């Protein structure tokens, strides 16, 4: 089947599946008001486990909850991707660990050299999603050492693993350039991946900010080994820059609301942006509409959408979690790194299914934690 026909078929499947999903799950319900916040009542932080595997990888970034048991994956467990090797050099981590709610840790995957299938090497980022079919997709933004400095070694890729942690495919090119974070809309035989990219002109700028950050929507078929059907750039113009402490800063967390709006953590701008109609959009919405900016937002990184529709994000600039309504009100600011240095400790997060709780990593301590 020609690419255009595959895309048309995929879009038709998405329209049908999304309509059914919306009808069956009460989508378009009103968001939580400021008086009924999701994170406001959550007061306890429990450290669940160390995220350091046997090879010593550190700097946990991505967090994703397993939706269905299959292979080595067990429903309700949490996957965490590591960005640094044991050397603590960023962009060199190769492992994903699996943590049970009862705090048992196992290594789900260790990814070896992928050669030209992933340009530049492997350094696992916050871009981590698990589909109900058991496919795990993780981003790579790799580095190498040059004259004693850590430098970006290539555009990276998205790596597709089966339910036993074995690499089965990669997605590269098509605008995939430093995939930094990701969320997924899982529709059974088809899925949409929403991916932020932070390397468009960043290296050439040599530490000066450039407005090159993008958001891509990848339509993939998950029947058999996942294959890429279509890529659409739905967001662009987000500021990004190289950074000696964080390697690179640019658009990070993404969360998909039930009405199809994609929220983006515009990290350098201390801003949350909204891209409407992200599921079916065929055009680039630029940097999107500003939902909220400034205030308690301070280099926000990971982002998720709570069951009531509020946006939950964590700051890279301090140890705070911030909850924002779709209308832009910052209704909760809560310190969730009371024992750490604060700045730079927080990254990925995920809402715990069926519970009033938030999973989050603390990369200052290399732990997975639960706010409940």
mmCIF file of C-alpha atoms in Angstrom:
data_model
loop_
_atom_site.group_PDB
_atom_site.id
_atom_site.type_symbol
_atom_site.label_atom_id
_atom_site.label_comp_id
_atom_site.label_asym_id
_atom_site.label_seq_id
_atom_site.Cartn_x
_atom_site.Cartn_y
_atom_site.Cartn_z
ATOM 1 C CA UNK A 1 0.000 0.000 0.000
ATOM 2 C CA UNK A 2 1.318 3.445 -0.891
ATOM 3 C CA UNK A 3 2.202 5.785 2.020
ATOM 4 C CA UNK A 4 -0.673 8.182 1.259
ATOM 5 C CA UNK A 5 -3.187 5.338 1.289
ATOM 6 C CA UNK A 6 -1.709 3.908 4.501
ATOM 7 C CA UNK A 7 -2.017 7.322 6.131
ATOM 8 C CA UNK A 8 -5.605 7.759 4.953
ATOM 9 C CA UNK A 9 -6.487 4.341 6.353
ATOM 10 C CA UNK A 10 -4.762 5.151 9.625
ATOM 11 C CA UNK A 11 -6.585 8.477 9.937
ATOM 12 C CA UNK A 12 -9.904 6.754 9.263
ATOM 13 C CA UNK A 13 -9.131 4.231 11.990
ATOM 14 C CA UNK A 14 -8.139 7.032 14.380
ATOM 15 C CA UNK A 15 -11.337 8.995 13.709
ATOM 16 C CA UNK A 16 -13.476 5.895 14.313
ATOM 17 C CA UNK A 17 -11.553 4.730 17.372
ATOM 18 C CA UNK A 18 -11.332 8.195 18.899
ATOM 19 C CA UNK A 19 -15.048 8.779 18.476
ATOM 20 C CA UNK A 20 -15.779 5.516 20.238
ATOM 21 C CA UNK A 21 -13.291 6.264 22.971
ATOM 22 C CA UNK A 22 -14.808 9.688 23.586
ATOM 23 C CA UNK A 23 -18.323 8.303 23.722
ATOM 24 C CA UNK A 24 -17.357 5.558 26.120
ATOM 25 C CA UNK A 25 -15.200 7.492 28.541
ATOM 26 C CA UNK A 26 -17.001 10.771 29.109
ATOM 27 C CA UNK A 27 -14.483 12.827 27.149
ATOM 28 C CA UNK A 28 -15.026 16.569 26.973
ATOM 29 C CA UNK A 29 -16.034 16.558 30.645
ATOM 30 C CA UNK A 30 -15.359 19.796 32.459
ATOM 31 C CA UNK A 31 -11.944 20.161 34.035
ATOM 32 C CA UNK A 32 -11.437 20.238 37.773
ATOM 33 C CA UNK A 33 -11.997 23.628 39.370
ATOM 34 C CA UNK A 34 -9.491 25.333 41.645
ATOM 35 C CA UNK A 35 -11.474 24.097 44.643
ATOM 36 C CA UNK A 36 -11.213 20.446 43.583
ATOM 37 C CA UNK A 37 -7.594 20.035 42.541
ATOM 38 C CA UNK A 38 -5.984 16.672 41.896
ATOM 39 C CA UNK A 39 -2.689 17.155 43.717
ATOM 40 C CA UNK A 40 -3.846 19.503 46.482
ATOM 41 C CA UNK A 41 -4.927 16.693 48.855
ATOM 42 C CA UNK A 42 -1.761 14.664 48.194
ATOM 43 C CA UNK A 43 0.607 15.169 51.130
ATOM 44 C CA UNK A 44 2.784 12.054 51.444
ATOM 45 C CA UNK A 45 5.910 11.238 49.433
ATOM 46 C CA UNK A 46 7.030 7.605 49.480
ATOM 47 C CA UNK A 47 10.298 6.471 47.934
ATOM 48 C CA UNK A 48 9.456 3.257 46.098
ATOM 49 C CA UNK A 49 12.826 2.107 44.813
ATOM 50 C CA UNK A 50 16.251 2.938 43.486
ATOM 51 C CA UNK A 51 16.250 3.145 39.704
ATOM 52 C CA UNK A 52 19.928 2.155 39.378
ATOM 53 C CA UNK A 53 20.283 -1.221 37.594
ATOM 54 C CA UNK A 54 23.189 -3.668 37.794
ATOM 55 C CA UNK A 55 25.284 -1.770 35.231
ATOM 56 C CA UNK A 56 25.135 1.395 37.338
ATOM 57 C CA UNK A 57 23.116 3.633 34.982
ATOM 58 C CA UNK A 58 21.846 6.779 36.705
ATOM 59 C CA UNK A 59 19.785 9.922 36.050
ATOM 60 C CA UNK A 60 16.242 8.521 35.676
ATOM 61 C CA UNK A 61 14.212 10.511 33.157
ATOM 62 C CA UNK A 62 11.209 8.790 31.574
ATOM 63 C CA UNK A 63 8.282 7.347 33.542
ATOM 64 C CA UNK A 64 5.489 5.204 32.073
ATOM 65 C CA UNK A 65 2.896 2.903 33.642
ATOM 66 C CA UNK A 66 2.311 -0.512 32.070
ATOM 67 C CA UNK A 67 -1.369 -0.663 30.941
ATOM 68 C CA UNK A 68 -1.667 -4.428 30.407
ATOM 69 C CA UNK A 69 0.269 -7.566 31.345
ATOM 70 C CA UNK A 70 2.106 -9.216 28.481
ATOM 71 C CA UNK A 71 5.540 -10.810 28.184
ATOM 72 C CA UNK A 72 7.818 -9.412 30.895
ATOM 73 C CA UNK A 73 5.521 -6.436 31.455
ATOM 74 C CA UNK A 74 2.992 -6.495 34.292
ATOM 75 C CA UNK A 75 -0.021 -4.221 34.520
ATOM 76 C CA UNK A 76 0.419 -1.390 37.001
ATOM 77 C CA UNK A 77 4.199 -1.624 37.101
ATOM 78 C CA UNK A 78 6.252 1.450 36.240
ATOM 79 C CA UNK A 79 9.000 1.652 33.628
ATOM 80 C CA UNK A 80 11.822 4.164 34.127
ATOM 81 C CA UNK A 81 14.474 5.055 31.521
ATOM 82 C CA UNK A 82 17.999 6.137 32.508
ATOM 83 C CA UNK A 83 19.782 8.966 30.672
ATOM 84 C CA UNK A 84 23.320 8.531 32.092
ATOM 85 C CA UNK A 85 25.698 5.578 32.214
ATOM 86 C CA UNK A 86 27.539 4.735 35.446
ATOM 87 C CA UNK A 87 30.143 7.327 34.404
ATOM 88 C CA UNK A 88 27.366 9.917 34.980
ATOM 89 C CA UNK A 89 27.903 11.217 31.438
ATOM 90 C CA UNK A 90 24.610 12.423 30.014
ATOM 91 C CA UNK A 91 23.263 10.869 26.846
ATOM 92 C CA UNK A 92 24.880 7.485 27.470
ATOM 93 C CA UNK A 93 22.283 5.588 29.539
ATOM 94 C CA UNK A 94 21.016 2.377 27.944
ATOM 95 C CA UNK A 95 18.675 0.775 30.498
ATOM 96 C CA UNK A 96 15.003 0.677 31.409
ATOM 97 C CA UNK A 97 13.988 -0.693 34.807
ATOM 98 C CA UNK A 98 10.591 -2.004 35.882
ATOM 99 C CA UNK A 99 9.298 -1.231 39.376
ATOM 100 C CA UNK A 100 6.316 -2.946 40.995
ATOM 101 C CA UNK A 101 3.922 -1.109 43.336
ATOM 102 C CA UNK A 102 5.362 -3.332 46.084
ATOM 103 C CA UNK A 103 8.833 -1.850 45.337
ATOM 104 C CA UNK A 104 10.505 -4.763 43.563
ATOM 105 C CA UNK A 105 12.926 -3.638 40.834
ATOM 106 C CA UNK A 106 14.040 -5.572 37.777
ATOM 107 C CA UNK A 107 15.840 -4.629 34.594
ATOM 108 C CA UNK A 108 13.442 -4.597 31.659
ATOM 109 C CA UNK A 109 15.923 -3.710 28.937
ATOM 110 C CA UNK A 110 19.549 -2.910 28.248
ATOM 111 C CA UNK A 111 20.047 -1.566 24.733
ATOM 112 C CA UNK A 112 23.297 -2.250 22.929
ATOM 113 C CA UNK A 113 24.911 -0.551 19.953
ATOM 114 C CA UNK A 114 22.308 -0.021 17.227
ATOM 115 C CA UNK A 115 24.720 1.311 14.606
ATOM 116 C CA UNK A 116 23.137 3.344 11.844
ATOM 117 C CA UNK A 117 19.652 2.378 13.041
ATOM 118 C CA UNK A 118 19.991 5.078 15.709
ATOM 119 C CA UNK A 119 22.319 7.855 14.488
ATOM 120 C CA UNK A 120 24.842 8.860 17.134
ATOM 121 C CA UNK A 121 24.300 6.027 19.580
ATOM 122 C CA UNK A 122 22.050 5.423 22.577
ATOM 123 C CA UNK A 123 21.213 7.760 25.447
ATOM 124 C CA UNK A 124 17.673 7.150 26.703
ATOM 125 C CA UNK A 125 15.533 10.238 27.303
ATOM 126 C CA UNK A 126 12.216 11.103 28.965
ATOM 127 C CA UNK A 127 10.399 10.018 25.799
ATOM 128 C CA UNK A 128 8.949 6.725 27.056
ATOM 129 C CA UNK A 129 5.582 5.139 26.268
ATOM 130 C CA UNK A 130 4.087 1.660 26.731
ATOM 131 C CA UNK A 131 1.236 0.452 24.523
ATOM 132 C CA UNK A 132 -1.402 -2.076 25.569
ATOM 133 C CA UNK A 133 -0.063 -4.471 22.930
ATOM 134 C CA UNK A 134 3.212 -4.632 24.857
ATOM 135 C CA UNK A 135 5.323 -2.459 22.579
ATOM 136 C CA UNK A 136 7.608 -0.034 24.409
ATOM 137 C CA UNK A 137 8.891 3.059 22.622
ATOM 138 C CA UNK A 138 11.756 5.102 24.055
ATOM 139 C CA UNK A 139 13.691 8.092 22.763
ATOM 140 C CA UNK A 140 17.449 8.397 22.376
ATOM 141 C CA UNK A 141 19.496 11.594 22.412
ATOM 142 C CA UNK A 142 23.104 10.368 22.333
ATOM 143 C CA UNK A 143 26.430 11.958 23.223
ATOM 144 C CA UNK A 144 30.149 11.259 22.949
ATOM 145 C CA UNK A 145 33.320 12.594 24.562
ATOM 146 C CA UNK A 146 35.387 15.129 22.633
ATOM 147 C CA UNK A 147 38.469 16.738 24.193
ATOM 148 C CA UNK A 148 37.087 15.969 27.627
ATOM 149 C CA UNK A 149 33.705 17.513 26.875
ATOM 150 C CA UNK A 150 30.317 15.888 26.395
ATOM 151 C CA UNK A 151 28.946 16.704 22.948
ATOM 152 C CA UNK A 152 25.831 15.629 21.078
ATOM 153 C CA UNK A 153 26.816 12.834 18.702
ATOM 154 C CA UNK A 154 23.750 12.607 16.477
ATOM 155 C CA UNK A 155 20.013 13.190 16.090
ATOM 156 C CA UNK A 156 19.117 9.936 17.837
ATOM 157 C CA UNK A 157 15.929 8.012 17.206
ATOM 158 C CA UNK A 158 12.903 6.332 18.730
ATOM 159 C CA UNK A 159 13.596 2.734 19.742
ATOM 160 C CA UNK A 160 10.849 0.099 19.639
ATOM 161 C CA UNK A 161 11.144 -2.814 22.077
ATOM 162 C CA UNK A 162 8.925 -5.854 22.448
ATOM 163 C CA UNK A 163 7.342 -6.916 25.728
ATOM 164 C CA UNK A 164 10.536 -8.766 26.712
ATOM 165 C CA UNK A 165 12.757 -5.704 26.252
ATOM 166 C CA UNK A 166 14.292 -6.716 22.914
ATOM 167 C CA UNK A 167 14.834 -4.068 20.225
ATOM 168 C CA UNK A 168 12.680 -4.772 17.179
ATOM 169 C CA UNK A 169 12.734 -1.513 15.218
ATOM 170 C CA UNK A 170 13.776 2.129 15.268
ATOM 171 C CA UNK A 171 12.244 5.288 13.845
ATOM 172 C CA UNK A 172 14.738 7.885 12.618
ATOM 173 C CA UNK A 173 14.730 10.894 10.317
ATOM 174 C CA UNK A 174 11.413 12.468 9.304
ATOM 175 C CA UNK A 175 12.116 15.374 11.655
ATOM 176 C CA UNK A 176 13.033 13.174 14.626
ATOM 177 C CA UNK A 177 15.976 15.136 16.012
ATOM 178 C CA UNK A 178 16.774 14.773 19.683
ATOM 179 C CA UNK A 179 13.474 13.190 20.856
ATOM 180 C CA UNK A 180 13.149 14.547 24.389
ATOM 181 C CA UNK A 181 9.714 13.564 25.687
ATOM 182 C CA UNK A 182 6.637 11.790 24.397
ATOM 183 C CA UNK A 183 3.074 10.772 25.078
ATOM 184 C CA UNK A 184 0.953 8.288 23.150
ATOM 185 C CA UNK A 185 -2.649 7.803 22.077
ATOM 186 C CA UNK A 186 -3.112 4.035 21.964
ATOM 187 C CA UNK A 187 -5.896 2.928 19.586
ATOM 188 C CA UNK A 188 -5.225 -0.803 19.379
ATOM 189 C CA UNK A 189 -3.805 -1.592 15.951
ATOM 190 C CA UNK A 190 -2.819 2.042 15.476
ATOM 191 C CA UNK A 191 -1.165 4.539 17.801
ATOM 192 C CA UNK A 192 -0.164 8.165 17.688
ATOM 193 C CA UNK A 193 3.089 9.295 19.293
ATOM 194 C CA UNK A 194 3.508 12.966 20.187
ATOM 195 C CA UNK A 195 7.219 13.726 20.452
ATOM 196 C CA UNK A 196 9.137 16.888 21.364
ATOM 197 C CA UNK A 197 12.499 17.435 19.630
ATOM 198 C CA UNK A 198 15.270 19.687 20.935
ATOM 199 C CA UNK A 199 18.183 19.504 18.460
ATOM 200 C CA UNK A 200 16.960 21.602 15.530
ATOM 201 C CA UNK A 201 19.798 24.100 15.201
ATOM 202 C CA UNK A 202 20.761 23.756 18.850
ATOM 203 C CA UNK A 203 24.285 22.424 18.362
ATOM 204 C CA UNK A 204 25.126 24.918 15.624
ATOM 205 C CA UNK A 205 24.007 27.773 17.906
ATOM 206 C CA UNK A 206 26.764 26.850 20.363
ATOM 207 C CA UNK A 207 24.838 27.629 23.542
ATOM 208 C CA UNK A 208 22.728 30.500 22.234
ATOM 209 C CA UNK A 209 18.951 29.952 22.318
ATOM 210 C CA UNK A 210 17.242 29.182 19.031
ATOM 211 C CA UNK A 211 13.536 28.819 18.332
ATOM 212 C CA UNK A 212 13.856 25.412 16.715
ATOM 213 C CA UNK A 213 12.033 23.055 19.080
ATOM 214 C CA UNK A 214 9.300 20.996 17.452
ATOM 215 C CA UNK A 215 6.423 18.683 18.277
ATOM 216 C CA UNK A 216 5.844 15.779 15.889
ATOM 217 C CA UNK A 217 2.885 13.456 15.635
ATOM 218 C CA UNK A 218 3.872 9.996 14.431
ATOM 219 C CA UNK A 219 1.142 7.649 13.268
ATOM 220 C CA UNK A 220 2.315 4.052 13.642
ATOM 221 C CA UNK A 221 0.786 0.701 12.903
ATOM 222 C CA UNK A 222 1.150 -1.764 15.778
ATOM 223 C CA UNK A 223 -0.092 -4.808 13.911
ATOM 224 C CA UNK A 224 2.989 -6.994 13.839
ATOM 225 C CA UNK A 225 6.246 -5.124 14.316
ATOM 226 C CA UNK A 226 5.389 -1.414 14.596
ATOM 227 C CA UNK A 227 6.004 0.576 11.451
ATOM 228 C CA UNK A 228 5.866 4.276 10.762
ATOM 229 C CA UNK A 229 2.880 5.340 8.655
ATOM 230 C CA UNK A 230 3.061 9.122 8.713
ATOM 231 C CA UNK A 231 4.771 12.046 10.456
ATOM 232 C CA UNK A 232 3.224 15.495 10.837
ATOM 233 C CA UNK A 233 4.856 18.486 12.475
ATOM 234 C CA UNK A 234 2.123 19.983 14.628
ATOM 235 C CA UNK A 235 4.219 22.412 16.693
ATOM 236 C CA UNK A 236 7.386 24.451 16.128
ATOM 237 C CA UNK A 237 9.263 27.553 17.207
ATOM 238 C CA UNK A 238 9.875 26.476 20.802
ATOM 239 C CA UNK A 239 13.108 27.853 22.298
ATOM 240 C CA UNK A 240 15.950 25.414 22.923
ATOM 241 C CA UNK A 241 19.607 25.657 23.891
ATOM 242 C CA UNK A 242 22.626 23.617 24.885
ATOM 243 C CA UNK A 243 23.328 23.719 28.621
ATOM 244 C CA UNK A 244 26.416 22.607 30.528
ATOM 245 C CA UNK A 245 24.374 21.263 33.460
ATOM 246 C CA UNK A 246 21.398 19.755 31.615
ATOM 247 C CA UNK A 247 23.033 19.045 28.208
ATOM 248 C CA UNK A 248 20.087 20.588 26.372
ATOM 249 C CA UNK A 249 16.983 22.522 27.388
ATOM 250 C CA UNK A 250 13.939 22.739 25.166
ATOM 251 C CA UNK A 251 10.291 21.717 24.956
ATOM 252 C CA UNK A 252 9.890 18.727 27.223
ATOM 253 C CA UNK A 253 6.746 17.223 28.739
ATOM 254 C CA UNK A 254 3.660 16.558 26.654
ATOM 255 C CA UNK A 255 0.206 15.499 27.814
ATOM 256 C CA UNK A 256 -2.878 14.758 25.735
ATOM 257 C CA UNK A 257 -6.220 15.979 27.078
ATOM 258 C CA UNK A 258 -9.382 14.043 26.402
ATOM 259 C CA UNK A 259 -10.613 16.719 23.975
ATOM 260 C CA UNK A 260 -7.556 16.225 21.744
ATOM 261 C CA UNK A 261 -5.575 19.219 22.986
ATOM 262 C CA UNK A 262 -1.879 18.555 23.463
ATOM 263 C CA UNK A 263 -0.203 20.436 26.312
ATOM 264 C CA UNK A 264 3.512 21.138 26.003
ATOM 265 C CA UNK A 265 5.991 22.179 28.688
ATOM 266 C CA UNK A 266 7.816 25.092 27.012
ATOM 267 C CA UNK A 267 10.713 24.788 29.430
ATOM 268 C CA UNK A 268 12.870 27.789 28.539
ATOM 269 C CA UNK A 269 9.852 30.112 28.502
ATOM 270 C CA UNK A 270 8.423 28.965 31.870
ATOM 271 C CA UNK A 271 5.236 28.369 29.949
ATOM 272 C CA UNK A 272 2.632 25.708 29.232
ATOM 273 C CA UNK A 273 1.392 25.754 25.658
ATOM 274 C CA UNK A 274 -1.665 24.140 24.077
ATOM 275 C CA UNK A 275 -1.913 22.715 20.570
ATOM 276 C CA UNK A 276 -5.603 22.120 19.764
ATOM 277 C CA UNK A 277 -6.878 19.230 17.641
ATOM 278 C CA UNK A 278 -3.528 17.476 17.982
ATOM 279 C CA UNK A 279 -4.959 14.045 17.184
ATOM 280 C CA UNK A 280 -6.138 14.943 13.673
ATOM 281 C CA UNK A 281 -4.291 18.200 12.956
ATOM 282 C CA UNK A 282 -2.668 18.379 9.519
ATOM 283 C CA UNK A 283 -0.942 21.728 10.013
ATOM 284 C CA UNK A 284 1.771 23.254 12.181
ATOM 285 C CA UNK A 285 0.378 25.323 15.066
ATOM 286 C CA UNK A 286 3.750 26.964 15.759
ATOM 287 C CA UNK A 287 4.429 27.399 19.492
ATOM 288 C CA UNK A 288 0.763 26.936 20.318
ATOM 289 C CA UNK A 289 -1.493 28.993 22.570
ATOM 290 C CA UNK A 290 -0.204 30.056 25.979
ATOM 291 C CA UNK A 291 -2.217 28.395 28.736
ATOM 292 C CA UNK A 292 -0.126 29.696 31.637
ATOM 293 C CA UNK A 293 3.257 31.384 31.992
ATOM 294 C CA UNK A 294 5.486 32.633 34.776
ATOM 295 C CA UNK A 295 4.230 32.498 38.326
ATOM 296 C CA UNK A 296 5.207 29.162 39.868
ATOM 297 C CA UNK A 297 6.357 27.709 36.544
ATOM 298 C CA UNK A 298 10.145 27.484 36.682
ATOM 299 C CA UNK A 299 11.743 25.488 33.874
ATOM 300 C CA UNK A 300 9.003 22.861 33.944
ATOM 301 C CA UNK A 301 9.969 19.460 32.527
ATOM 302 C CA UNK A 302 7.750 16.394 32.856
ATOM 303 C CA UNK A 303 4.019 16.920 32.319
ATOM 304 C CA UNK A 304 0.863 14.834 32.619
ATOM 305 C CA UNK A 305 -2.877 15.435 32.452
ATOM 306 C CA UNK A 306 -4.839 14.512 35.596
ATOM 307 C CA UNK A 307 -8.177 12.649 35.372
ATOM 308 C CA UNK A 308 -10.182 15.862 35.872
ATOM 309 C CA UNK A 309 -8.319 17.632 33.079
ATOM 310 C CA UNK A 310 -5.836 19.731 35.041
ATOM 311 C CA UNK A 311 -2.196 19.845 33.911
ATOM 312 C CA UNK A 312 0.423 18.549 36.355
ATOM 313 C CA UNK A 313 4.050 19.479 35.767
ATOM 314 C CA UNK A 314 7.322 19.469 37.699
ATOM 315 C CA UNK A 315 9.933 22.210 37.649
ATOM 316 C CA UNK A 316 13.559 21.798 36.676
ATOM 317 C CA UNK A 317 14.366 25.111 38.313
ATOM 318 C CA UNK A 318 13.255 24.097 41.804
ATOM 319 C CA UNK A 319 11.689 21.151 43.616
ATOM 320 C CA UNK A 320 8.089 22.117 42.964
ATOM 321 C CA UNK A 321 5.153 20.396 41.333
ATOM 322 C CA UNK A 322 2.626 22.784 39.812
ATOM 323 C CA UNK A 323 -0.988 22.046 38.889
ATOM 324 C CA UNK A 324 -2.620 24.280 36.285
ATOM 325 C CA UNK A 325 -6.220 24.325 35.068
ATOM 326 C CA UNK A 326 -6.941 24.313 31.316
ATOM 327 C CA UNK A 327 -7.996 27.921 31.845
ATOM 328 C CA UNK A 328 -4.485 28.803 33.037
ATOM 329 C CA UNK A 329 -4.978 29.131 36.803
ATOM 330 C CA UNK A 330 -2.017 27.822 38.812
ATOM 331 C CA UNK A 331 -4.032 26.172 41.571
ATOM 332 C CA UNK A 332 -1.373 24.112 43.376
ATOM 333 C CA UNK A 333 2.348 24.647 43.995
ATOM 334 C CA UNK A 334 3.849 21.876 46.100
ATOM 335 C CA UNK A 335 7.447 21.055 46.988
ATOM 336 C CA UNK A 336 8.086 17.360 46.307
ATOM 337 C CA UNK A 337 11.853 17.400 46.793
ATOM 338 C CA UNK A 338 12.092 18.395 50.473
ATOM 339 C CA UNK A 339 15.364 16.529 51.100
ATOM 340 C CA UNK A 340 17.182 17.475 47.900
ATOM 341 C CA UNK A 341 18.829 20.496 46.375
ATOM 342 C CA UNK A 342 15.625 21.227 44.489
ATOM 343 C CA UNK A 343 16.881 22.500 41.143
ATOM 344 C CA UNK A 344 17.389 19.789 38.553
ATOM 345 C CA UNK A 345 16.123 16.858 40.612
ATOM 346 C CA UNK A 346 12.730 16.356 38.971
ATOM 347 C CA UNK A 347 12.016 15.131 35.450
ATOM 348 C CA UNK A 348 9.483 12.483 34.347
ATOM 349 C CA UNK A 349 6.129 11.817 35.999
ATOM 350 C CA UNK A 350 2.962 9.805 35.430
ATOM 351 C CA UNK A 351 -0.473 9.675 37.018
ATOM 352 C CA UNK A 352 -1.084 6.400 38.864
ATOM 353 C CA UNK A 353 -4.078 4.730 37.158
ATOM 354 C CA UNK A 354 -7.180 4.412 39.304
ATOM 355 C CA UNK A 355 -5.684 6.313 42.221
ATOM 356 C CA UNK A 356 -5.130 9.829 43.469
ATOM 357 C CA UNK A 357 -1.376 9.634 43.194
ATOM 358 C CA UNK A 358 1.548 10.688 41.019
ATOM 359 C CA UNK A 359 4.673 8.691 40.179
ATOM 360 C CA UNK A 360 7.793 10.821 39.697
ATOM 361 C CA UNK A 361 11.544 10.336 39.477
ATOM 362 C CA UNK A 362 14.106 12.209 41.519
ATOM 363 C CA UNK A 363 17.370 12.121 39.607
ATOM 364 C CA UNK A 364 19.262 13.726 42.462
ATOM 365 C CA UNK A 365 18.757 10.498 44.403
ATOM 366 C CA UNK A 366 18.076 8.104 41.464
ATOM 367 C CA UNK A 367 14.725 7.030 42.829
ATOM 368 C CA UNK A 368 11.132 6.452 41.782
ATOM 369 C CA UNK A 369 8.707 8.087 44.190
ATOM 370 C CA UNK A 370 4.976 8.284 44.792
ATOM 371 C CA UNK A 371 3.091 11.413 45.816
ATOM 372 C CA UNK A 372 -0.125 10.241 47.448
#
